Amino acid sequence: MQGDETEDRAGGDRDFVASLEKGLMVIEAFDSGRQRLTLSDVAKLTGITRAAARRYLLTLTKLNYADFDGRYFTLSPRILRLGYAYLSSASLPARVQPFLERISEETGESSSAAILDGDDIVYIARSATRRIMSIGLGVGSRLPAYCTSLGRAILAYQPEVMIDAYVQRVRLEPRTPKTVTDKAAFRALLDATRVQGYALVNEELEFGLRSIAVPVIEKNGRVTIALNLSAQAGRVSAEEMTERFLPALKTASESLGYLL
């Protein structure tokens, strides 16, 4: 349970504020598929007690970060202040955005940039020319790293010990029948990604969606961000993804790498 993990961390660090972490866990319980939650829902999702969940939810409501209709809690628009605090203080999204717009202008396809956060990728910038997924994607959206080109492009360039730990703990759930779920095969894909310099995902995240991503190698050699292009499989073949789109991605990646 997440609540137990919180207590373990708090017990070993006098500077750790467990109540703050629990409050953030309550906020993160809400997402695109869970926009309205009851008190019981939040307690179950976070692993904290009903009494604690109630206090956090009512505090958020008093501060206007959440709304309550007598049964369901929902996040209010004020919660956007938390995300805006990052966007306004971080230069990375602002640096990336012009590169994505240039990529989309050259190719006519949607492009994105993401970072790794835990076992997920988080979109930090996006230039969308059309909606090509059943779910809407925007800045702040999260997806599993293992079945996305952005995730693989970042993971492949991490230290071996980190890759080993990730492969050992992650559950490779089949998002489609094409999703690679064998851990040995997945590790081989990461090795191939690092050798060839890009990741190509063919309808593993969602039917009808192909994407290609490249890492942004920073001046210190680290990779914390990747860029990608996505297209509908019915319009663009896998071969065309590498022939048409890879050069634009690599050019943008190399240029951006000099700035980071």
PDB file of C-alpha atoms in Angstrom, residues 119 160-172 183 186-187:
ATOM      1  CA  ASP A 119       7.943   4.429 -14.628  1.00  0.00           C
ATOM      2  CA  GLU A 160      22.634  -0.245 -16.911  1.00  0.00           C
ATOM      3  CA  VAL A 161      21.757  -0.607 -13.233  1.00  0.00           C
ATOM      4  CA  MET A 162      18.723   1.635 -13.685  1.00  0.00           C
ATOM      5  CA  ILE A 163      17.578  -0.240 -16.784  1.00  0.00           C
ATOM      6  CA  ASP A 164      17.943  -3.570 -14.984  1.00  0.00           C
ATOM      7  CA  ALA A 165      15.897  -2.312 -12.037  1.00  0.00           C
ATOM      8  CA  TYR A 166      13.195  -0.938 -14.322  1.00  0.00           C
ATOM      9  CA  VAL A 167      12.882  -4.133 -16.346  1.00  0.00           C
ATOM     10  CA  GLN A 168      12.734  -6.208 -13.181  1.00  0.00           C
ATOM     11  CA  ARG A 169       9.937  -4.239 -11.496  1.00  0.00           C
ATOM     12  CA  VAL A 170       7.743  -3.051 -14.379  1.00  0.00           C
ATOM     13  CA  ARG A 171       4.661  -4.978 -15.486  1.00  0.00           C
ATOM     14  CA  LEU A 172       4.577  -5.117 -19.279  1.00  0.00           C
ATOM     15  CA  LYS A 183      10.979  -8.877 -20.606  1.00  0.00           C
ATOM     16  CA  PHE A 186      11.853  -5.711 -24.246  1.00  0.00           C
ATOM     17  CA  ARG A 187      15.415  -5.460 -22.965  1.00  0.00           C
TER      18      ARG A 187
END
